[in-house]
Short mmCIF file of C-alpha atoms in Angstrom, two decimals:
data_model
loop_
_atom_site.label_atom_id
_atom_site.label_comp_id
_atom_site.label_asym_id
_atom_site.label_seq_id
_atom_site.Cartn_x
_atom_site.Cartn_y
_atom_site.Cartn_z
CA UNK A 158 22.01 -35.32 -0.62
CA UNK A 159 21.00 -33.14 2.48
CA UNK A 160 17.39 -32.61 2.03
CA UNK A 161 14.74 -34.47 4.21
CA UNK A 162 11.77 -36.38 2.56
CA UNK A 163 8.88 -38.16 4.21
CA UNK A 164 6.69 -40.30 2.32
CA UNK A 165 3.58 -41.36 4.36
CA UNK A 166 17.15 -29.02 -0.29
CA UNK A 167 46.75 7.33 -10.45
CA UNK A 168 44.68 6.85 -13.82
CA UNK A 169 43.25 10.17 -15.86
CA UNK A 170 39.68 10.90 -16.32
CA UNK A 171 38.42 11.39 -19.62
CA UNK A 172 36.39 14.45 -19.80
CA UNK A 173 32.77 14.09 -21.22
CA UNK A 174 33.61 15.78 -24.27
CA UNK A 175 36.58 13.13 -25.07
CA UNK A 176 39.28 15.71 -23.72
CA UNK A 177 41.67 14.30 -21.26
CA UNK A 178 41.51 16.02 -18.36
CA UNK A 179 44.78 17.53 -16.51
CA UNK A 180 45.86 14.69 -13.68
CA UNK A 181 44.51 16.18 -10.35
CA UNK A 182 47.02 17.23 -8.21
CA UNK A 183 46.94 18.44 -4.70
CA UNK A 184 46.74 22.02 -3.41
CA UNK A 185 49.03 23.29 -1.51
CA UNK A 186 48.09 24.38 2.05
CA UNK A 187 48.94 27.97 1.21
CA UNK A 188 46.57 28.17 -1.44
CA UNK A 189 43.41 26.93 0.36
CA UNK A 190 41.27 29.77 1.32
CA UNK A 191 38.40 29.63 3.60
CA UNK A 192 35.82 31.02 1.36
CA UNK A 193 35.49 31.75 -2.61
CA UNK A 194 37.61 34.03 -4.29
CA UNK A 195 35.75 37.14 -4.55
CA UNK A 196 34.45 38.71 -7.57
CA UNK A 197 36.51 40.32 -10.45
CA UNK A 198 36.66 44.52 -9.50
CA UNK A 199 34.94 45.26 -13.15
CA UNK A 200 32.42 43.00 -14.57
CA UNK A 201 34.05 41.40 -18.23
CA UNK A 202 32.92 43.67 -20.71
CA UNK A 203 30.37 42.38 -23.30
CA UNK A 204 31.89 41.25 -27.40
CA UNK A 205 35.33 41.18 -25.87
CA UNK A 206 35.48 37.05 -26.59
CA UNK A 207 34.34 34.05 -25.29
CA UNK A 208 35.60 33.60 -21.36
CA UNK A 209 38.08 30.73 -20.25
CA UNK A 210 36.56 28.26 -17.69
CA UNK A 211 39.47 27.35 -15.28
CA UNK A 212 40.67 23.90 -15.75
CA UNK A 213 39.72 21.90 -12.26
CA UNK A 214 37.19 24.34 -10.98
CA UNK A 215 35.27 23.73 -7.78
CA UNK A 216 32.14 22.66 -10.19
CA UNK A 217 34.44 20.44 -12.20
CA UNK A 218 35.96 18.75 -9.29
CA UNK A 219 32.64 18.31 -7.80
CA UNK A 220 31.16 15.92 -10.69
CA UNK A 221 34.38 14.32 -10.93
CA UNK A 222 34.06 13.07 -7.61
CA UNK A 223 30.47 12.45 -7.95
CA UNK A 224 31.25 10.05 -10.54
CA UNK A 225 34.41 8.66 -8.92
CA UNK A 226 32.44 7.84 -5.68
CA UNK A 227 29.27 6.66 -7.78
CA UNK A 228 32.12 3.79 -9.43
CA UNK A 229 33.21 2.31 -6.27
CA UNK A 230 31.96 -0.16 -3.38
CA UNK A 231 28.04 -0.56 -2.66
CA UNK A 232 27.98 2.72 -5.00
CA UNK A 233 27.96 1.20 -8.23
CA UNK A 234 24.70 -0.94 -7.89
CA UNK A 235 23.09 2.43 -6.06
CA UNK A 236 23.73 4.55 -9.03
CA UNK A 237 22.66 1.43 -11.57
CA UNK A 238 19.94 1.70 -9.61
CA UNK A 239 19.00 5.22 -9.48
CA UNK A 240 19.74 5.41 -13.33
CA UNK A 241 18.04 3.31 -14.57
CA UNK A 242 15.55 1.89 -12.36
CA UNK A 243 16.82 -1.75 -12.41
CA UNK A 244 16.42 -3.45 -9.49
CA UNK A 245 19.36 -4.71 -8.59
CA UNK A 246 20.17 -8.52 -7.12
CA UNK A 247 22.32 -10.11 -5.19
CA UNK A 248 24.60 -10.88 -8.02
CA UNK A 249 25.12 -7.48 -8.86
CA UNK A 250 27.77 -6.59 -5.99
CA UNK A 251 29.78 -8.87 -3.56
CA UNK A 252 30.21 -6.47 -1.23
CA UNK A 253 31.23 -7.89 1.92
CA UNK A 254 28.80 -7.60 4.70
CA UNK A 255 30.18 -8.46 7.50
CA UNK A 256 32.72 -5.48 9.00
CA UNK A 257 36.50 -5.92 8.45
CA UNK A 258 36.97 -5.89 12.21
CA UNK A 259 34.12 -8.71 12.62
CA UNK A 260 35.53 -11.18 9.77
CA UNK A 261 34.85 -14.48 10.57
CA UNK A 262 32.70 -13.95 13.31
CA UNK A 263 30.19 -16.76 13.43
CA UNK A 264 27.86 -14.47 15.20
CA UNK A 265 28.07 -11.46 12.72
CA UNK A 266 27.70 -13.68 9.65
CA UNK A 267 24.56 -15.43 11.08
CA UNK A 268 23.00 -12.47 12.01
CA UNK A 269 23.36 -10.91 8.40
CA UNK A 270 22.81 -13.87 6.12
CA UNK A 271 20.30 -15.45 8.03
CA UNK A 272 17.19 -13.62 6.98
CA UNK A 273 18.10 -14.75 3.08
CA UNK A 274 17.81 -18.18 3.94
CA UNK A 275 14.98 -20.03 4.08
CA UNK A 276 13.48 -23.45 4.83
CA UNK A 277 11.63 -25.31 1.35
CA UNK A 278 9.09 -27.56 1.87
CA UNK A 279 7.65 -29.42 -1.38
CA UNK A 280 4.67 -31.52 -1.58
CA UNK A 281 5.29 -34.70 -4.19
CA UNK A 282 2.99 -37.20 -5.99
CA UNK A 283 4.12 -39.56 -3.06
CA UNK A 284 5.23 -37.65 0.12
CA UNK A 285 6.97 -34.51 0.71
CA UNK A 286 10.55 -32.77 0.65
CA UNK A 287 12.15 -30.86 2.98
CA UNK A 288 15.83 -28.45 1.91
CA UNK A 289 16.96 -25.03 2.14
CA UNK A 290 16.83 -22.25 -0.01
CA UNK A 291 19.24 -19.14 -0.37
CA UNK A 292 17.33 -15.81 -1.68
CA UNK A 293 18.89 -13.77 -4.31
CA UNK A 294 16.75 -10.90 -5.23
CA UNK A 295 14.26 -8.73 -3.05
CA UNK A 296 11.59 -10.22 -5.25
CA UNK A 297 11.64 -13.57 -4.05
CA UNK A 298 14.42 -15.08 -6.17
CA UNK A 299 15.53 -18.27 -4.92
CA UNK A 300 17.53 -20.84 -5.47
CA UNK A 301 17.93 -24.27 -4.10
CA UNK A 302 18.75 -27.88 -5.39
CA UNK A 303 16.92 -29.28 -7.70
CA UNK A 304 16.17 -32.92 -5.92
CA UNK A 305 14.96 -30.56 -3.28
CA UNK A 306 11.61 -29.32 -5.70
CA UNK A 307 11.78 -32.52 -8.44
CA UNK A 308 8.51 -33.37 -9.48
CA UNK A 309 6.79 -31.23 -6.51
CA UNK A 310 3.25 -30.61 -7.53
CA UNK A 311 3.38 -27.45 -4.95
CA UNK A 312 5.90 -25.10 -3.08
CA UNK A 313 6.18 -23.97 0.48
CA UNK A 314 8.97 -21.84 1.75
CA UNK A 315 9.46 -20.54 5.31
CA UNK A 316 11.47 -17.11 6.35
CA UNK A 317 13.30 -16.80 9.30
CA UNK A 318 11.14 -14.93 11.10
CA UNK A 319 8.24 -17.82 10.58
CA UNK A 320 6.61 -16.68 7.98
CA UNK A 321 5.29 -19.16 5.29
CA UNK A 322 4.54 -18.27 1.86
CA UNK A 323 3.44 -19.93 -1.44
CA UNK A 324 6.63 -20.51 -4.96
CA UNK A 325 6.67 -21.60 -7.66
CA UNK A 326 9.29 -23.41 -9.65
CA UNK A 327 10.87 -20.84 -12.23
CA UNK A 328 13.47 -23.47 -13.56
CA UNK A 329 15.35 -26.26 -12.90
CA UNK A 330 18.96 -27.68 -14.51
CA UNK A 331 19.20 -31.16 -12.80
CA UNK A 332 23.04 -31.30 -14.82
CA UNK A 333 23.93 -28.99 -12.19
CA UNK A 334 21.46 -29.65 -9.45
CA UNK A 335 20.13 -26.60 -9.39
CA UNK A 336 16.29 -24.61 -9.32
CA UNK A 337 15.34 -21.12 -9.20
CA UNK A 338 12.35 -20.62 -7.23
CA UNK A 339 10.31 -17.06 -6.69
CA UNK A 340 7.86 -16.58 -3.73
CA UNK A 341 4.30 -14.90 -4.71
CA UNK A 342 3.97 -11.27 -4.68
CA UNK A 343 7.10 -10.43 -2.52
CA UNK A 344 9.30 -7.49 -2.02
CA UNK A 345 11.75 -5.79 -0.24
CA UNK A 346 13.35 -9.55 0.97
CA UNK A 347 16.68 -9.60 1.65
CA UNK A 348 18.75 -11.11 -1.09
CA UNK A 349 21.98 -12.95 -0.12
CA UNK A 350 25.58 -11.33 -1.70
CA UNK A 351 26.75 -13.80 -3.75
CA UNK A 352 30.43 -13.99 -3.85
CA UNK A 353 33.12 -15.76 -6.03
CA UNK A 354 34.25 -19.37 -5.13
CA UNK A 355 37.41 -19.14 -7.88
CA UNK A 356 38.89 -17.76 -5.10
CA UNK A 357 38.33 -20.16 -2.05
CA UNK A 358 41.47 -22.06 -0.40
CA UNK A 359 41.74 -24.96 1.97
CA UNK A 360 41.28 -24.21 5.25
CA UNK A 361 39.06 -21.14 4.59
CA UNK A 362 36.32 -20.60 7.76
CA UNK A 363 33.29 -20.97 6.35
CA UNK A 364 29.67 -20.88 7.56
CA UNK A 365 26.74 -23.19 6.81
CA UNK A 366 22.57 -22.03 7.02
CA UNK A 367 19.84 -24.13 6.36
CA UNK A 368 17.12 -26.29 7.73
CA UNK A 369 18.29 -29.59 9.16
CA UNK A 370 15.33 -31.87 9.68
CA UNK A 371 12.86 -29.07 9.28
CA UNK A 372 14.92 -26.68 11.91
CA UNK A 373 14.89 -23.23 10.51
CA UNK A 374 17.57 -20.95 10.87
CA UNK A 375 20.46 -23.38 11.88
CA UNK A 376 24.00 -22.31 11.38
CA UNK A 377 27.21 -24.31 11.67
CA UNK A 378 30.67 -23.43 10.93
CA UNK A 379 33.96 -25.11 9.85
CA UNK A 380 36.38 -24.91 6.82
CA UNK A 381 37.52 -25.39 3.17
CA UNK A 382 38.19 -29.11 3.31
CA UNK A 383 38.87 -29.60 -0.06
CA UNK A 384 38.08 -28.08 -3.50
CA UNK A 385 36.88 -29.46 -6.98
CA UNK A 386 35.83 -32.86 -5.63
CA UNK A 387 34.07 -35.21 -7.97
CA UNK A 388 30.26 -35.55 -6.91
CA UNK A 389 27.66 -37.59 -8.72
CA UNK A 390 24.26 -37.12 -8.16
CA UNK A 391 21.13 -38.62 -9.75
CA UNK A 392 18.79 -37.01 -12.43
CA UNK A 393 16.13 -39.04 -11.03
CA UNK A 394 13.43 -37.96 -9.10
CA UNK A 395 12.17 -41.29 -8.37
CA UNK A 396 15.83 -42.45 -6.85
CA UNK A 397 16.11 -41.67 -3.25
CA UNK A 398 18.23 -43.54 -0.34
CA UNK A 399 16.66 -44.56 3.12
CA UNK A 400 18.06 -42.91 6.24
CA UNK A 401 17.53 -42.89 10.05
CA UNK A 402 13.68 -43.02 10.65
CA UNK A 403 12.57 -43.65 7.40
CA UNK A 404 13.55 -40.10 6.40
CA UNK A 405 14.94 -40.17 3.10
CA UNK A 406 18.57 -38.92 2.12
CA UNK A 407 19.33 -37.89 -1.40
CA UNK A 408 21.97 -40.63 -3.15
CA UNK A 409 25.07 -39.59 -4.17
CA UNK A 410 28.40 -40.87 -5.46
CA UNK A 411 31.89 -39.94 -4.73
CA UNK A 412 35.43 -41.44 -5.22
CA UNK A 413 33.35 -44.68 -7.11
CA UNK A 414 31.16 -45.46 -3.70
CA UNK A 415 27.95 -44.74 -3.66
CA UNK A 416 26.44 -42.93 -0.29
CA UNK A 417 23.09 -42.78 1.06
CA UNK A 418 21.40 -45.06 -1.58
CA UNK A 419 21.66 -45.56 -5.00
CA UNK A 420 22.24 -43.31 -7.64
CA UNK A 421 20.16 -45.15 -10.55
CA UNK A 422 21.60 -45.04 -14.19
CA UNK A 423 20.42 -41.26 -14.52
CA UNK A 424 23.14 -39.07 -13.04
CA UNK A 425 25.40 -35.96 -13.30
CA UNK A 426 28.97 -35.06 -12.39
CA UNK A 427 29.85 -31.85 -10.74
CA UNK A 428 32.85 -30.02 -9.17
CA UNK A 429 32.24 -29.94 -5.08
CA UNK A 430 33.68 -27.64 -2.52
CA UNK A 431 34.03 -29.82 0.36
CA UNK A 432 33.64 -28.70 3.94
CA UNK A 433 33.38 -29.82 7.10
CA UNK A 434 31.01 -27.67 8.58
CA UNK A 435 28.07 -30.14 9.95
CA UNK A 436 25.34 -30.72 7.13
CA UNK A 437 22.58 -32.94 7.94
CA UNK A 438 19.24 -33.77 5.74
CA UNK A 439 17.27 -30.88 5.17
CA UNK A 440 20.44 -28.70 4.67
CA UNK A 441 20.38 -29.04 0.70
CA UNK A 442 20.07 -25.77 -1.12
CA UNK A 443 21.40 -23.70 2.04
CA UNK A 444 23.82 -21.67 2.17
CA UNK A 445 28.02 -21.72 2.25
CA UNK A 446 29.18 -18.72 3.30
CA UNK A 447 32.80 -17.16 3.38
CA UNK A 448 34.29 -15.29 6.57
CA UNK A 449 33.11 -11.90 4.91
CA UNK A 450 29.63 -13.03 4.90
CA UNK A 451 29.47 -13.79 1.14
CA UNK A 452 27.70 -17.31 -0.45
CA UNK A 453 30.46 -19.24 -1.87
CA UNK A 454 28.31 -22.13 -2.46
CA UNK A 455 24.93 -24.21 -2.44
CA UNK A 456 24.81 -27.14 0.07
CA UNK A 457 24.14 -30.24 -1.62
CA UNK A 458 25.04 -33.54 -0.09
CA UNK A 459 26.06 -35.17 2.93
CA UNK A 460 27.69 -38.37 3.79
CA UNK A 461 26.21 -40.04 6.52
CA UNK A 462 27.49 -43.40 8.03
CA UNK A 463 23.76 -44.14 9.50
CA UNK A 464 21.80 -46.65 8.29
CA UNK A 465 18.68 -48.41 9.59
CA UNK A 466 21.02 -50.99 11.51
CA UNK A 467 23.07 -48.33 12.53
CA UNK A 468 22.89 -47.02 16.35
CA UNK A 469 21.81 -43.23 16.79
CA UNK A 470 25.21 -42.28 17.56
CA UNK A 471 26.47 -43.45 14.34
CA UNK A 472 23.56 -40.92 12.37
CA UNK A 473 24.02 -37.09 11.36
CA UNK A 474 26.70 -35.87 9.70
CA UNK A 475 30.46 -36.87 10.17
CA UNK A 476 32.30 -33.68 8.79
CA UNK A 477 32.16 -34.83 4.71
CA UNK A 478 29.35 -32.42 3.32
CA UNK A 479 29.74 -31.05 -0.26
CA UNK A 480 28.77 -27.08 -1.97
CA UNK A 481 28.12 -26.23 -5.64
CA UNK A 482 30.23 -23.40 -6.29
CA UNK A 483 28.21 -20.11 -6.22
CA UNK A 484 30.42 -19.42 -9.53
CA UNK A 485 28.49 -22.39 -11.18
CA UNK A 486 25.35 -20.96 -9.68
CA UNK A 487 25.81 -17.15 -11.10
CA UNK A 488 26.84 -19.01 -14.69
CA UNK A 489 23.38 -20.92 -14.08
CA UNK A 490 20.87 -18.18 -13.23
CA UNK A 491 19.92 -16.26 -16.59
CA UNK A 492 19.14 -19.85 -18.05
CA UNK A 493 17.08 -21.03 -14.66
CA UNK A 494 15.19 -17.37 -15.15
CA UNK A 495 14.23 -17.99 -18.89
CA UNK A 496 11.98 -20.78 -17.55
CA UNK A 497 14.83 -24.15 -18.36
CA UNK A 498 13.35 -27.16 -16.93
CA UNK A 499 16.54 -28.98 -18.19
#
């Protein structure tokens, strides 16, 4: 895994009423007129009947619109919002956020996803942990692997702009190596859009932000390498697998070999986006993120050839580095907010 321990992460509108309403159809130039049409000569004369509204007035047209543009883009979780008074998270819209002109620019991806990723740091009965973390509502919602925060007695999570503040474990579902953390008291963070991963292809750019090593903030890039890939990890917080300097790299198996340690009897199976993009220890629970800015997935291992015998060239990461699908995630999160310590 790639967190860091130290022992010493055309359709008709139906009208309110149930009436169909007449298609819209353009006007022609002739009959726009700069101003209203002016009053009738002689005012309608009272008991005469009950007055026809014209179809498709300016009124009409008006709320129409209204709710047309309230049903489309970033509008939809505004008017949720304004409605109802929800407040909405990052799962509610995946609303690209990087501009159509600037997809898959490293630069404008980092700058807008980096402030909704931050560094965890977990103190345990016999050392202390080191991952990532991805936030997903502007209350502090975050989520991150679960080997990251297993069997921390207390949580510690870093923004990007330095600040450290005090979490707390919400849930955890070590099937799917996954926890849902929320930071203390906070408010107006910014949550990460969370996008779909049933549509990621091979050879997608993609963009990687986490905390390598305790390094806040650190983005790499790459592609798809490979999708559904078979990774085992353990269930076991006591299993962990020595790595360069006596920091400690999350086991994991894949394609029957076991990599950085051993697994222990106690694991789980999931299906992996692979990637390229350079993931190192401390990177688990960071970010994958798609070339419109969106997370496609949770960082959660790394295969390192290092070893204590190795050299220090042979350390770090050599391009294999594996995501839990952010579609796995979303399934994941009403169950991690219930309080599941699966």
């Amino acid at each position: 895994m790639t967190e860091s321990t130290r022992r010493t992460g055309g359709h008709e509108y139906e009208h309110p009423q149930g009436t169909p309403a007449q298609p819209y159809a353009a006007p022609h130039a002739a009959d726009v007129h700069p101003e209203w049409p002016p009053p009738p000569a002689h005012a309608p004369t009272a008991g005469t009947g009950r007055r026809r509204k014209r179809p498709g007035g300016p009124v009409t047209l008006l709320a129409a619109v209204a709710l047309v543009a309230a049903a489309v883009g970033g509008g939809t979780a505004y008017a949720f919002q304004q409605l109802t008074g929800h407040d909405t998270t990052a799962t509610d819209t995946a609303t690209p956020v990087v501009a159509a002109g600037k997809k898959g620019d490293v630069a404008n991806i980092a700058a807008a996803l980096t402030p909704s990723v931050v560094e965890v740091n977990a103190t345990l009965a016999s050392g202390s942990s080191t991952g990532s973390g991805v936030i997903v509502s502007s209350e502090g919602e975050i989520v991150t692997n679960n080997h990251v925060v297993s069997g921390a007695s207390s949580v510690k999570v870093r923004t990007s702009d330095g600040t450290s503040r005090t979490a707390r474990v919400v849930g955890t579902d070590s099937s799917k190596d996954l926890a849902l953390l929320r930071i203390e008291g906070a408010s107006g963070l910014k949550a990460a859009p969370l996008g779909t991963s049933s549509g990621v292809q091979v050879g997608d750019t993609v963009v990687a932000i986490g905390s390598p090593e305790g390094l806040t903030s650190t983005v790499t890039s790459g592609i798809v390498s490979a999708l559904d890939r078979d990774v085992t990890v353990s269930t076991d917080e006591s299993q962990s697998g020595q790595g360069q300097n006596g920091d400690e790299q999350w086991p994991f198996q894949f394609g029957g070999r076991e990599f950085n340690g051993d697994t222990g009897s106690s694991t789980t199976t999931y299906k992996a986006i692979q990637t390229d993009a350079s993931l190192n220890p401390g990177n688990s629970g960071g970010a994958l993120i798609d070339a419109s800015g969106r997370v496609i997935g949770i960082n959660s291992a790394m295969y390192s050839s290092g070893s204590q015998a190795s050299s220090s060239t042979d350390a770090g990461s050599i391009g294999l580095g594996f995501a839990i699908p952010v579609d796995t995630v979303k399934a994941d999160l009403a169950k991690l907010r219930a309080g599941s310590t699966s």
